[in-house]
Amino acid sequence: MDSPRQMSGFVIEPLLKECLILVSTDPGAPPPEENPNYVFVDWGDVFRAKHAETYPNMPPPAVSVGLGTLGLQYILKNGGSGFFPKRLIKSQLRRKKLFQLSDSPEIERPGYMVYPSPLKDRDHVSQAITGLREVAAAVTEG
């Protein structure tokens, strides 16, 4: 989860921090507040707050989506820019289909594990938690 709420009977643990970067199909694209081709992808509460802080005078974007893959598909098909996780766009950056805009901040997006406490099947849940940590480490490393 990206913004879990404290609830009795559940444990919340940090799992990963994902780095969102601003990319564009045009290496010379203007910043989001000046770019009519900027696509706002809603990456959750933490992202929305940091985005609003970074771009306080930005008008509402022409395109806004709630799923990162939809935003990425839109940009790759129609051109434009938006914030995406590094791990999601590595191949497009290598193939020069997307370019990281260097004057923009990177925005961290936390991810959390939430599971019940006490555990009913401690062995299986512990194994699942260990597996989640290994996968999270693998996807955020490079």
Coordinates of C-alpha atoms in Angstrom, one line a residue:
M1 CA 0.0 0.0 0.0
D2 CA 1.2 3.6 -0.5
S3 CA -0.8 5.3 2.2
P4 CA -2.0 2.8 4.8
R5 CA -4.1 4.0 7.7
Q6 CA -3.4 2.7 11.2
M7 CA -6.0 0.1 12.2
S8 CA -6.0 -2.1 15.3
G9 CA -5.2 -5.7 14.6
F10 CA -2.8 -4.8 11.7
V11 CA 1.0 -4.3 11.4
I12 CA 2.3 -1.7 9.0
E13 CA 5.9 -2.0 7.9
P14 CA 7.9 0.0 5.3
L15 CA 8.6 -2.2 2.2
L16 CA 10.2 0.0 -0.4
K17 CA 10.8 3.6 -1.6
E18 CA 10.1 4.0 -5.3
C19 CA 11.7 6.9 -7.2
L20 CA 9.5 8.8 -9.6
I21 CA 11.2 10.8 -12.3
L22 CA 9.9 13.3 -14.8
V23 CA 10.4 12.0 -18.3
S24 CA 9.3 13.2 -21.8
T25 CA 9.3 12.0 -25.4
D26 CA 10.9 15.4 -26.1
P27 CA 14.3 15.9 -24.4
G28 CA 13.8 19.7 -24.5
A29 CA 10.3 19.7 -23.0
P30 CA 9.4 22.6 -20.7
P31 CA 8.6 22.0 -17.0
P32 CA 5.1 20.6 -16.2
E33 CA 3.6 24.0 -15.3
E34 CA 4.5 25.3 -18.8
N35 CA 3.8 22.1 -20.8
P36 CA 0.5 21.6 -22.4
N37 CA 1.5 17.9 -23.1
Y38 CA 2.1 17.1 -19.4
V39 CA 0.2 14.1 -18.2
F40 CA -0.6 14.0 -14.5
V41 CA -0.4 10.4 -13.2
D42 CA -2.0 10.2 -9.7
W43 CA 0.6 8.1 -7.7
G44 CA -1.3 8.7 -4.4
D45 CA -1.4 11.1 -1.5
V46 CA 2.4 11.5 -0.9
F47 CA 3.0 12.1 -4.6
R48 CA 0.1 14.6 -4.9
A49 CA 1.4 16.6 -1.9
K50 CA 5.0 16.7 -3.2
H51 CA 3.8 17.6 -6.7
A52 CA 1.6 20.5 -5.4
E53 CA 4.5 21.7 -3.3
T54 CA 6.9 21.5 -6.3
Y55 CA 4.5 23.1 -8.8
P56 CA 2.3 25.4 -6.7
N57 CA 1.1 27.6 -9.6
M58 CA 0.4 24.8 -12.1
P59 CA -2.9 25.0 -13.9
P60 CA -4.9 21.7 -14.1
P61 CA -3.3 19.4 -16.6
A62 CA -5.2 18.6 -19.8
V63 CA -4.7 14.9 -19.2
S64 CA -4.9 13.2 -15.8
V65 CA -4.9 9.4 -15.2
G66 CA -5.1 7.1 -12.2
L67 CA -3.0 4.3 -13.6
G68 CA 0.7 4.7 -14.4
T69 CA 0.6 2.2 -17.3
L70 CA -2.2 4.2 -18.9
G71 CA -0.3 7.4 -18.6
L72 CA 2.9 5.8 -20.0
Q73 CA 1.0 4.3 -23.0
Y74 CA -0.6 7.7 -23.7
I75 CA 2.7 9.5 -23.6
L76 CA 4.5 6.9 -25.8
K77 CA 1.6 7.0 -28.4
N78 CA 0.8 10.8 -28.4
G79 CA 4.0 12.4 -27.0
G80 CA 4.2 14.3 -23.7
S81 CA 5.7 14.1 -20.3
G82 CA 4.9 12.8 -16.8
F83 CA 6.3 11.3 -13.6
F84 CA 7.0 7.5 -13.7
P85 CA 9.0 5.0 -11.6
K86 CA 12.5 4.6 -12.8
R87 CA 12.1 0.8 -12.8
L88 CA 9.0 1.1 -15.1
I89 CA 10.7 3.2 -17.8
K90 CA 14.3 1.9 -17.8
S91 CA 14.0 0.3 -21.3
Q92 CA 12.4 3.4 -22.9
L93 CA 15.2 5.5 -21.5
R94 CA 17.8 3.1 -22.9
R95 CA 16.1 3.1 -26.3
K96 CA 15.7 6.9 -26.2
K97 CA 11.9 6.7 -26.5
L98 CA 11.9 8.7 -23.3
F99 CA 14.3 11.3 -21.8
Q100 CA 14.7 12.2 -18.2
L101 CA 14.2 16.0 -17.7
S102 CA 17.2 17.0 -15.6
D103 CA 15.8 20.2 -14.0
S104 CA 13.0 18.3 -12.2
P105 CA 13.1 16.8 -8.7
E106 CA 12.8 13.1 -8.1
I107 CA 9.9 12.2 -6.0
E108 CA 10.0 9.3 -3.6
R109 CA 6.9 7.2 -3.2
P110 CA 6.9 4.8 -0.2
G111 CA 5.3 1.4 -0.2
Y112 CA 4.2 -0.5 2.9
M113 CA 3.3 -4.0 3.8
V114 CA 0.1 -4.4 5.9
Y115 CA -0.7 -7.7 7.6
P116 CA -2.8 -8.9 10.5
S117 CA -1.5 -9.3 14.0
P118 CA -1.4 -11.8 15.6
L119 CA -0.6 -14.0 12.7
K120 CA -2.8 -17.1 12.3
D121 CA -0.3 -19.0 10.2
R122 CA 3.0 -17.6 11.3
D123 CA 5.2 -19.8 9.1
H124 CA 3.4 -19.1 5.9
V125 CA 2.9 -15.4 6.5
S126 CA 6.6 -15.0 7.6
Q127 CA 7.6 -16.8 4.4
A128 CA 5.4 -14.5 2.3
I129 CA 6.8 -11.4 4.0
T130 CA 10.4 -12.5 3.4
G131 CA 9.5 -13.1 -0.3
L132 CA 7.9 -9.6 -0.6
R133 CA 11.0 -8.0 0.9
E134 CA 13.2 -9.9 -1.6
V135 CA 11.1 -8.9 -4.6
A136 CA 10.9 -5.3 -3.4
A137 CA 14.7 -5.2 -3.0
A138 CA 15.2 -6.6 -6.5
V139 CA 12.8 -4.2 -8.3
T140 CA 14.1 -1.1 -6.6
E141 CA 17.8 -1.8 -7.0
G142 CA 18.3 -0.9 -10.6

